[in-house]
PDB file of C-alpha atoms in Angstrom:
ATOM      1  CA  MET A   1      25.067   3.053  -5.679  1.00  0.00           C
ATOM      2  CA  ASP A   2      21.975   0.836  -5.868  1.00  0.00           C
ATOM      3  CA  PRO A   3      22.745  -2.824  -5.659  1.00  0.00           C
ATOM      4  CA  GLU A   4      22.356  -4.927  -8.837  1.00  0.00           C
ATOM      5  CA  PRO A   5      19.241  -7.083  -8.825  1.00  0.00           C
ATOM      6  CA  ALA A   6      19.740 -10.610  -7.649  1.00  0.00           C
ATOM      7  CA  TRP A   7      16.996 -11.859  -9.853  1.00  0.00           C
ATOM      8  CA  ARG A   8      14.699 -10.498 -12.548  1.00  0.00           C
ATOM      9  CA  ARG A   9      11.372 -11.753 -13.679  1.00  0.00           C
ATOM     10  CA  SER A  10       9.043 -10.816 -16.537  1.00  0.00           C
ATOM     11  CA  TYR A  11       5.352 -11.270 -16.713  1.00  0.00           C
ATOM     12  CA  PRO A  12       4.458 -10.480 -20.348  1.00  0.00           C
ATOM     13  CA  ALA A  13       0.705 -10.476 -19.727  1.00  0.00           C
ATOM     14  CA  LEU A  14       0.995  -7.618 -17.407  1.00  0.00           C
ATOM     15  CA  VAL A  15       1.673  -3.958 -17.803  1.00  0.00           C
ATOM     16  CA  ILE A  16       2.211  -3.250 -14.150  1.00  0.00           C
ATOM     17  CA  GLY A  17       4.795  -5.890 -13.146  1.00  0.00           C
ATOM     18  CA  ARG A  18       5.940  -6.806 -16.560  1.00  0.00           C
ATOM     19  CA  THR A  19       9.458  -6.100 -15.269  1.00  0.00           C
ATOM     20  CA  LEU A  20      10.252  -7.099 -11.722  1.00  0.00           C
ATOM     21  CA  LYS A  21      13.656  -6.506 -10.283  1.00  0.00           C
ATOM     22  CA  GLY A  22      14.470  -8.474  -7.139  1.00  0.00           C
ATOM     23  CA  TYR A  23      17.085  -7.670  -4.542  1.00  0.00           C
ATOM     24  CA  ASP A  24      18.366  -9.578  -1.545  1.00  0.00           C
ATOM     25  CA  GLN A  25      18.819  -6.398   0.482  1.00  0.00           C
ATOM     26  CA  VAL A  26      18.082  -2.703   0.031  1.00  0.00           C
ATOM     27  CA  THR A  27      17.647   0.410   2.189  1.00  0.00           C
ATOM     28  CA  SER A  28      14.053   0.558   0.963  1.00  0.00           C
ATOM     29  CA  THR A  29      12.324  -0.621  -2.185  1.00  0.00           C
ATOM     30  CA  MET A  30      10.939   2.965  -2.344  1.00  0.00           C
ATOM     31  CA  ASP A  31      14.471   4.233  -2.556  1.00  0.00           C
ATOM     32  CA  VAL A  32      15.411   1.878  -5.290  1.00  0.00           C
ATOM     33  CA  ALA A  33      12.312   2.660  -7.263  1.00  0.00           C
ATOM     34  CA  TRP A  34      12.879   6.378  -7.169  1.00  0.00           C
ATOM     35  CA  ALA A  35      16.457   5.868  -8.319  1.00  0.00           C
ATOM     36  CA  LEU A  36      15.143   3.811 -11.222  1.00  0.00           C
ATOM     37  CA  VAL A  37      12.738   6.574 -12.015  1.00  0.00           C
ATOM     38  CA  GLY A  38      15.621   8.890 -12.332  1.00  0.00           C
ATOM     39  CA  GLU A  39      17.199   6.400 -14.790  1.00  0.00           C
ATOM     40  CA  GLY A  40      14.101   6.332 -16.931  1.00  0.00           C
ATOM     41  CA  ALA A  41      12.605   3.112 -15.853  1.00  0.00           C
ATOM     42  CA  GLU A  42       9.294   2.401 -17.607  1.00  0.00           C
ATOM     43  CA  HIS A  43       5.685   2.561 -16.371  1.00  0.00           C
ATOM     44  CA  GLY A  44       4.848  -0.660 -14.283  1.00  0.00           C
ATOM     45  CA  THR A  45       8.421  -1.478 -13.353  1.00  0.00           C
ATOM     46  CA  ALA A  46       8.378  -3.244  -9.959  1.00  0.00           C
ATOM     47  CA  VAL A  47      11.043  -3.615  -7.238  1.00  0.00           C
ATOM     48  CA  GLN A  48      10.932  -6.433  -4.705  1.00  0.00           C
ATOM     49  CA  ALA A  49      13.502  -7.133  -1.766  1.00  0.00           C
ATOM     50  CA  MET A  50      13.905  -9.820   0.756  1.00  0.00           C
ATOM     51  CA  PHE A  51      15.107  -7.318   3.407  1.00  0.00           C
ATOM     52  CA  GLN A  52      15.058  -3.545   3.963  1.00  0.00           C
ATOM     53  CA  SER A  53      17.497  -1.957   6.383  1.00  0.00           C
ATOM     54  CA  ASN A  54      15.374   1.276   6.437  1.00  0.00           C
ATOM     55  CA  GLY A  55      11.918   0.551   5.269  1.00  0.00           C
ATOM     56  CA  ARG A  56       9.419   3.291   5.746  1.00  0.00           C
ATOM     57  CA  GLY A  57       5.657   3.872   5.920  1.00  0.00           C
ATOM     58  CA  ARG A  58       3.438   6.905   5.837  1.00  0.00           C
ATOM     59  CA  PHE A  59       4.770  10.084   7.666  1.00  0.00           C
ATOM     60  CA  ALA A  60       8.276   8.667   7.783  1.00  0.00           C
ATOM     61  CA  ARG A  61       7.264   5.823  10.160  1.00  0.00           C
ATOM     62  CA  ARG A  62       9.536   2.795  10.240  1.00  0.00           C
ATOM     63  CA  TRP A  63       8.361  -0.344   8.519  1.00  0.00           C
ATOM     64  CA  VAL A  64       9.489  -3.379  10.523  1.00  0.00           C
ATOM     65  CA  SER A  65      10.315  -6.635   8.793  1.00  0.00           C
ATOM     66  CA  ASP A  66      12.942  -9.513   8.991  1.00  0.00           C
ATOM     67  CA  ARG A  67      14.585 -11.236   5.973  1.00  0.00           C
ATOM     68  CA  GLY A  68      12.110 -13.138   3.781  1.00  0.00           C
ATOM     69  CA  ASP A  69       9.007 -12.823   6.135  1.00  0.00           C
ATOM     70  CA  SER A  70       7.238  -9.972   4.351  1.00  0.00           C
ATOM     71  CA  LEU A  71       6.259  -8.775   0.899  1.00  0.00           C
ATOM     72  CA  LEU A  72       8.374  -5.684   0.248  1.00  0.00           C
ATOM     73  CA  LEU A  73       7.267  -4.283  -3.106  1.00  0.00           C
ATOM     74  CA  SER A  74       7.380  -0.911  -4.846  1.00  0.00           C
ATOM     75  CA  VAL A  75       5.872  -0.147  -8.263  1.00  0.00           C
ATOM     76  CA  ILE A  76       6.759   2.751 -10.621  1.00  0.00           C
ATOM     77  CA  LEU A  77       3.777   4.399 -12.278  1.00  0.00           C
ATOM     78  CA  ARG A  78       3.837   7.093 -14.969  1.00  0.00           C
ATOM     79  CA  PRO A  79       0.211   8.114 -15.311  1.00  0.00           C
ATOM     80  CA  SER A  80      -0.862   9.522 -18.681  1.00  0.00           C
ATOM     81  CA  THR A  81      -3.802  11.221 -16.963  1.00  0.00           C
ATOM     82  CA  ALA A  82      -3.861  12.967 -13.588  1.00  0.00           C
ATOM     83  CA  ILE A  83      -4.394  10.686 -10.631  1.00  0.00           C
ATOM     84  CA  GLU A  84      -4.338  11.867  -7.041  1.00  0.00           C
ATOM     85  CA  VAL A  85      -2.258  10.126  -4.356  1.00  0.00           C
ATOM     86  CA  SER A  86      -5.392   9.392  -2.445  1.00  0.00           C
ATOM     87  CA  ALA A  87      -6.845   7.655  -5.513  1.00  0.00           C
ATOM     88  CA  LEU A  88      -3.765   5.504  -6.191  1.00  0.00           C
ATOM     89  CA  THR A  89      -3.607   4.607  -2.458  1.00  0.00           C
ATOM     90  CA  MET A  90      -7.221   3.354  -2.794  1.00  0.00           C
ATOM     91  CA  VAL A  91      -6.305   1.374  -5.980  1.00  0.00           C
ATOM     92  CA  ALA A  92      -3.198  -0.158  -4.509  1.00  0.00           C
ATOM     93  CA  THR A  93      -4.701  -0.995  -1.145  1.00  0.00           C
ATOM     94  CA  LEU A  94      -7.612  -2.649  -2.794  1.00  0.00           C
ATOM     95  CA  ALA A  95      -5.207  -4.645  -4.906  1.00  0.00           C
ATOM     96  CA  ALA A  96      -3.379  -5.933  -1.862  1.00  0.00           C
ATOM     97  CA  HIS A  97      -6.597  -6.859  -0.138  1.00  0.00           C
ATOM     98  CA  ARG A  98      -7.858  -8.745  -3.143  1.00  0.00           C
ATOM     99  CA  ALA A  99      -4.495 -10.577  -3.641  1.00  0.00           C
ATOM    100  CA  ILE A 100      -4.472 -11.826  -0.069  1.00  0.00           C
ATOM    101  CA  GLN A 101      -8.058 -12.961  -0.468  1.00  0.00           C
ATOM    102  CA  ASP A 102      -7.063 -14.831  -3.584  1.00  0.00           C
ATOM    103  CA  LEU A 103      -4.147 -16.566  -1.766  1.00  0.00           C
ATOM    104  CA  THR A 104      -5.633 -17.270   1.669  1.00  0.00           C
ATOM    105  CA  GLY A 105      -9.367 -16.854   1.412  1.00  0.00           C
ATOM    106  CA  ALA A 106      -9.135 -14.365   4.263  1.00  0.00           C
ATOM    107  CA  LEU A 107     -11.583 -11.480   4.285  1.00  0.00           C
ATOM    108  CA  GLU A 108      -9.505  -8.855   5.967  1.00  0.00           C
ATOM    109  CA  ALA A 109     -10.678  -5.425   6.743  1.00  0.00           C
ATOM    110  CA  VAL A 110      -9.155  -2.186   5.518  1.00  0.00           C
ATOM    111  CA  LYS A 111      -8.791   0.922   7.714  1.00  0.00           C
ATOM    112  CA  TRP A 112      -8.863   4.097   5.601  1.00  0.00           C
ATOM    113  CA  PRO A 113      -6.746   5.086   3.916  1.00  0.00           C
ATOM    114  CA  ASN A 114      -4.108   2.305   3.514  1.00  0.00           C
ATOM    115  CA  ASP A 115      -4.011  -0.398   6.271  1.00  0.00           C
ATOM    116  CA  LEU A 116      -5.074  -3.999   6.100  1.00  0.00           C
ATOM    117  CA  HIS A 117      -5.816  -5.322   9.456  1.00  0.00           C
ATOM    118  CA  HIS A 118      -7.317  -8.244  11.463  1.00  0.00           C
ATOM    119  CA  GLU A 119      -9.289  -7.192  14.546  1.00  0.00           C
ATOM    120  CA  GLY A 120      -7.333  -3.891  14.746  1.00  0.00           C
ATOM    121  CA  LYS A 121      -3.814  -5.532  14.301  1.00  0.00           C
ATOM    122  CA  LYS A 122      -2.005  -4.438  11.232  1.00  0.00           C
ATOM    123  CA  LEU A 123      -1.303  -6.915   8.398  1.00  0.00           C
ATOM    124  CA  GLY A 124      -0.027  -4.519   5.811  1.00  0.00           C
ATOM    125  CA  GLY A 125       0.006  -1.184   4.337  1.00  0.00           C
ATOM    126  CA  VAL A 126       0.468   1.027   1.328  1.00  0.00           C
ATOM    127  CA  LEU A 127       2.668   4.073   0.799  1.00  0.00           C
ATOM    128  CA  VAL A 128       2.251   6.245  -2.304  1.00  0.00           C
ATOM    129  CA  GLU A 129       4.601   9.022  -3.274  1.00  0.00           C
ATOM    130  CA  SER A 130       4.462  11.450  -6.276  1.00  0.00           C
ATOM    131  CA  GLN A 131       6.967  13.825  -7.703  1.00  0.00           C
ATOM    132  CA  PRO A 132       8.308  15.043 -11.076  1.00  0.00           C
ATOM    133  CA  ASP A 133      10.787  12.884 -12.846  1.00  0.00           C
ATOM    134  CA  PRO A 134      13.916  14.511 -14.594  1.00  0.00           C
ATOM    135  CA  SER A 135      11.791  15.465 -17.605  1.00  0.00           C
ATOM    136  CA  GLY A 136       9.183  17.150 -15.404  1.00  0.00           C
ATOM    137  CA  ALA A 137       6.497  14.583 -15.964  1.00  0.00           C
ATOM    138  CA  THR A 138       4.698  13.192 -12.961  1.00  0.00           C
ATOM    139  CA  ALA A 139       6.086   9.942 -11.652  1.00  0.00           C
ATOM    140  CA  MET A 140       4.480   7.947  -8.795  1.00  0.00           C
ATOM    141  CA  VAL A 141       5.736   4.971  -6.660  1.00  0.00           C
ATOM    142  CA  ALA A 142       3.309   2.768  -4.819  1.00  0.00           C
ATOM    143  CA  GLY A 143       4.989   0.739  -2.046  1.00  0.00           C
ATOM    144  CA  ILE A 144       3.139  -2.300  -0.692  1.00  0.00           C
ATOM    145  CA  GLY A 145       4.157  -4.116   2.406  1.00  0.00           C
ATOM    146  CA  LEU A 146       2.466  -7.328   3.770  1.00  0.00           C
ATOM    147  CA  ASN A 147       3.338  -9.201   7.027  1.00  0.00           C
ATOM    148  CA  LEU A 148       3.389 -12.709   5.680  1.00  0.00           C
ATOM    149  CA  LYS A 149       4.993 -14.592   8.524  1.00  0.00           C
ATOM    150  CA  LEU A 150       6.487 -11.727  10.727  1.00  0.00           C
ATOM    151  CA  ASP A 151       7.690 -13.204  14.062  1.00  0.00           C
ATOM    152  CA  LEU A 152       6.227 -10.648  16.571  1.00  0.00           C
ATOM    153  CA  ASP A 153       8.367 -12.220  19.329  1.00  0.00           C
ATOM    154  CA  ARG A 154      11.321 -10.543  17.719  1.00  0.00           C
ATOM    155  CA  HIS A 155       9.515  -7.177  17.715  1.00  0.00           C
ATOM    156  CA  PRO A 156       7.837  -6.710  21.126  1.00  0.00           C
ATOM    157  CA  GLU A 157       7.547  -2.969  20.337  1.00  0.00           C
ATOM    158  CA  ILE A 158       4.784  -3.725  17.790  1.00  0.00           C
ATOM    159  CA  ASN A 159       3.381  -6.924  19.259  1.00  0.00           C
ATOM    160  CA  ASP A 160       0.201  -5.247  20.314  1.00  0.00           C
ATOM    161  CA  ILE A 161      -0.513  -3.446  17.055  1.00  0.00           C
ATOM    162  CA  ALA A 162       0.598  -5.951  14.380  1.00  0.00           C
ATOM    163  CA  THR A 163       0.116  -9.493  13.278  1.00  0.00           C
ATOM    164  CA  SER A 164       0.786 -11.734  10.335  1.00  0.00           C
ATOM    165  CA  HIS A 165      -1.171 -13.562   7.641  1.00  0.00           C
ATOM    166  CA  LEU A 166       0.380 -16.893   8.848  1.00  0.00           C
ATOM    167  CA  ALA A 167      -0.823 -16.241  12.297  1.00  0.00           C
ATOM    168  CA  GLU A 168      -4.305 -15.290  11.391  1.00  0.00           C
ATOM    169  CA  THR A 169      -5.046 -17.761   8.566  1.00  0.00           C
ATOM    170  CA  GLY A 170      -2.635 -20.630   9.096  1.00  0.00           C
ATOM    171  CA  VAL A 171      -1.554 -20.221   5.470  1.00  0.00           C
ATOM    172  CA  TYR A 172       1.985 -19.341   4.538  1.00  0.00           C
ATOM    173  CA  VAL A 173       2.291 -17.267   1.402  1.00  0.00           C
ATOM    174  CA  ASP A 174       5.963 -16.803   0.208  1.00  0.00           C
ATOM    175  CA  PRO A 175       7.050 -13.393  -0.940  1.00  0.00           C
ATOM    176  CA  GLU A 176       7.340 -14.337  -4.631  1.00  0.00           C
ATOM    177  CA  SER A 177       3.718 -15.652  -4.786  1.00  0.00           C
ATOM    178  CA  ALA A 178       2.446 -12.671  -2.927  1.00  0.00           C
ATOM    179  CA  ALA A 179       4.232 -10.259  -5.315  1.00  0.00           C
ATOM    180  CA  LEU A 180       2.741 -11.947  -8.450  1.00  0.00           C
ATOM    181  CA  ALA A 181      -0.768 -11.871  -6.953  1.00  0.00           C
ATOM    182  CA  VAL A 182      -0.507  -8.239  -5.896  1.00  0.00           C
ATOM    183  CA  LEU A 183       0.921  -7.162  -9.280  1.00  0.00           C
ATOM    184  CA  ARG A 184      -1.949  -9.015 -11.171  1.00  0.00           C
ATOM    185  CA  ARG A 185      -4.434  -7.263  -9.009  1.00  0.00           C
ATOM    186  CA  LEU A 186      -2.772  -3.838  -9.237  1.00  0.00           C
ATOM    187  CA  ASP A 187      -2.560  -4.161 -13.024  1.00  0.00           C
ATOM    188  CA  ALA A 188      -6.279  -4.899 -13.391  1.00  0.00           C
ATOM    189  CA  GLY A 189      -7.267  -2.188 -10.809  1.00  0.00           C
ATOM    190  CA  TYR A 190      -5.187   0.411 -12.190  1.00  0.00           C
ATOM    191  CA  ALA A 191      -6.544  -0.206 -15.716  1.00  0.00           C
ATOM    192  CA  GLU A 192     -10.054  -0.154 -14.302  1.00  0.00           C
ATOM    193  CA  TRP A 193      -9.438   3.195 -12.725  1.00  0.00           C
ATOM    194  CA  VAL A 194      -7.925   4.727 -15.872  1.00  0.00           C
ATOM    195  CA  GLN A 195     -10.843   3.501 -17.894  1.00  0.00           C
ATOM    196  CA  GLY A 196     -13.247   5.270 -15.518  1.00  0.00           C
ATOM    197  CA  GLY A 197     -14.432   2.269 -13.571  1.00  0.00           C
ATOM    198  CA  ASP A 198     -16.075   2.732 -10.195  1.00  0.00           C
ATOM    199  CA  VAL A 199     -13.245   1.550  -8.052  1.00  0.00           C
ATOM    200  CA  ALA A 200     -14.713   3.499  -5.098  1.00  0.00           C
ATOM    201  CA  ALA A 201     -17.727   1.180  -4.999  1.00  0.00           C
ATOM    202  CA  ARG A 202     -15.394  -1.710  -4.322  1.00  0.00           C
ATOM    203  CA  TRP A 203     -13.485   0.355  -1.849  1.00  0.00           C
ATOM    204  CA  ARG A 204     -16.630   0.952   0.176  1.00  0.00           C
ATOM    205  CA  GLU A 205     -17.258  -2.702   0.511  1.00  0.00           C
ATOM    206  CA  VAL A 206     -13.950  -3.452   2.245  1.00  0.00           C
ATOM    207  CA  ILE A 207     -13.163  -0.521   4.471  1.00  0.00           C
ATOM    208  CA  ASP A 208     -14.537  -0.661   8.041  1.00  0.00           C
ATOM    209  CA  THR A 209     -14.167   3.048   8.822  1.00  0.00           C
ATOM    210  CA  LEU A 210     -17.480   4.248   7.395  1.00  0.00           C
ATOM    211  CA  GLY A 211     -20.096   5.023  10.035  1.00  0.00           C
ATOM    212  CA  ASN A 212     -17.733   5.352  12.947  1.00  0.00           C
ATOM    213  CA  ARG A 213     -16.804   8.340  14.923  1.00  0.00           C
ATOM    214  CA  VAL A 214     -13.154   9.247  14.100  1.00  0.00           C
ATOM    215  CA  VAL A 215     -10.410  11.631  14.774  1.00  0.00           C
ATOM    216  CA  VAL A 216      -8.440  12.852  11.708  1.00  0.00           C
ATOM    217  CA  HIS A 217      -5.087  14.221  12.578  1.00  0.00           C
ATOM    218  CA  ARG A 218      -4.216  16.843  10.068  1.00  0.00           C
ATOM    219  CA  ARG A 219      -1.297  19.144   9.601  1.00  0.00           C
ATOM    220  CA  HIS A 220      -3.327  22.099  10.815  1.00  0.00           C
ATOM    221  CA  GLY A 221      -5.254  20.492  13.552  1.00  0.00           C
ATOM    222  CA  ALA A 222      -7.514  17.611  14.527  1.00  0.00           C
ATOM    223  CA  LEU A 223     -10.982  17.031  12.986  1.00  0.00           C
ATOM    224  CA  GLN A 224     -13.488  15.023  14.888  1.00  0.00           C
ATOM    225  CA  GLY A 225     -16.702  13.592  13.373  1.00  0.00           C
ATOM    226  CA  ILE A 226     -18.374  10.659  11.651  1.00  0.00           C
ATOM    227  CA  ALA A 227     -16.785   8.959   8.639  1.00  0.00           C
ATOM    228  CA  GLN A 228     -19.718   9.331   6.360  1.00  0.00           C
ATOM    229  CA  ASP A 229     -18.443   8.207   2.976  1.00  0.00           C
ATOM    230  CA  ILE A 230     -15.630   8.303   0.542  1.00  0.00           C
ATOM    231  CA  ASP A 231     -15.484  10.236  -2.743  1.00  0.00           C
ATOM    232  CA  SER A 232     -14.462   8.888  -6.186  1.00  0.00           C
ATOM    233  CA  SER A 233     -10.816   9.692  -5.482  1.00  0.00           C
ATOM    234  CA  GLY A 234     -10.733   7.752  -2.168  1.00  0.00           C
ATOM    235  CA  ARG A 235     -10.897  10.840   0.066  1.00  0.00           C
ATOM    236  CA  LEU A 236     -12.680  10.273   3.393  1.00  0.00           C
ATOM    237  CA  LEU A 237     -15.802  12.483   3.778  1.00  0.00           C
ATOM    238  CA  VAL A 238     -16.120  13.381   7.510  1.00  0.00           C
ATOM    239  CA  ARG A 239     -19.233  15.160   8.919  1.00  0.00           C
ATOM    240  CA  ASP A 240     -18.274  17.322  11.879  1.00  0.00           C
ATOM    241  CA  GLU A 241     -20.512  18.303  14.797  1.00  0.00           C
ATOM    242  CA  ALA A 242     -21.877  21.264  12.835  1.00  0.00           C
ATOM    243  CA  GLY A 243     -22.880  19.053   9.972  1.00  0.00           C
ATOM    244  CA  THR A 244     -20.104  20.359   7.622  1.00  0.00           C
ATOM    245  CA  ILE A 245     -18.589  17.658   5.305  1.00  0.00           C
ATOM    246  CA  HIS A 246     -14.828  17.698   5.033  1.00  0.00           C
ATOM    247  CA  ALA A 247     -12.962  15.800   2.283  1.00  0.00           C
ATOM    248  CA  VAL A 248      -9.681  14.409   3.651  1.00  0.00           C
ATOM    249  CA  SER A 249      -6.943  12.834   1.662  1.00  0.00           C
ATOM    250  CA  GLY A 250      -4.629  10.106   3.109  1.00  0.00           C
ATOM    251  CA  ASP A 251      -1.480  11.917   2.214  1.00  0.00           C
ATOM    252  CA  GLU A 252      -2.393  14.748   4.532  1.00  0.00           C
ATOM    253  CA  ALA A 253      -3.956  13.007   7.520  1.00  0.00           C
ATOM    254  CA  SER A 254      -3.934   9.916   9.757  1.00  0.00           C
ATOM    255  CA  LEU A 255      -6.787   8.405  11.599  1.00  0.00           C
ATOM    256  CA  SER A 256      -7.732   7.190  15.020  1.00  0.00           C
ATOM    257  CA  GLY A 257     -10.927   6.119  16.652  1.00  0.00           C
TER     258      GLY A 257
END
């Protein structure tokens, strides 16, 4: 059984984040959010935890964090119009990027499709999942994790590939402030997407993948080429050696190079 929230907050000015349920410890905020979907939780309900015993990222990778040192947030979305996982990943990652800029002034880079990083070291990431709810309607959960003050000395296995916002900016942002900032940006960004705004234009401004030679690892084999552009749904457009353009979504591929 899911634990009872240790705290609850309400932000009436928001749609996404109007209800925020906070927990001291969970297996994963994604797990709790999906359980709440099954109970009929409304669009925009958010779940935050101080600690996860089994946090996860894309492709079942483990998400590493210690108590109170990271933003661990998942948001339930019930789209009234179709939205692809790649598009929501774009919207949520851009929201996280803007929120951290609001809080620290840092102009961090984004590696397609979902990673915030500083000089190649990961600062945060987004995981989006989609599946039918008990009524058969589409439900989506966007998980957002940010390394606020993660002590890498405690996790030597990721010391070479991760860092924290405190280490890079000298500014400590507490999880509660980070959650509110992300929810505000996600609320605005999701509304902009639904209303037909050109979210992809802002996405192009922050990702540092475009123009570079990449290797895209897909389920049916690797694709090598130049990351030429993204489309309106956030899919990466890769031009292979023969000049063919491939549209790749983040839920089916990972990137290196």
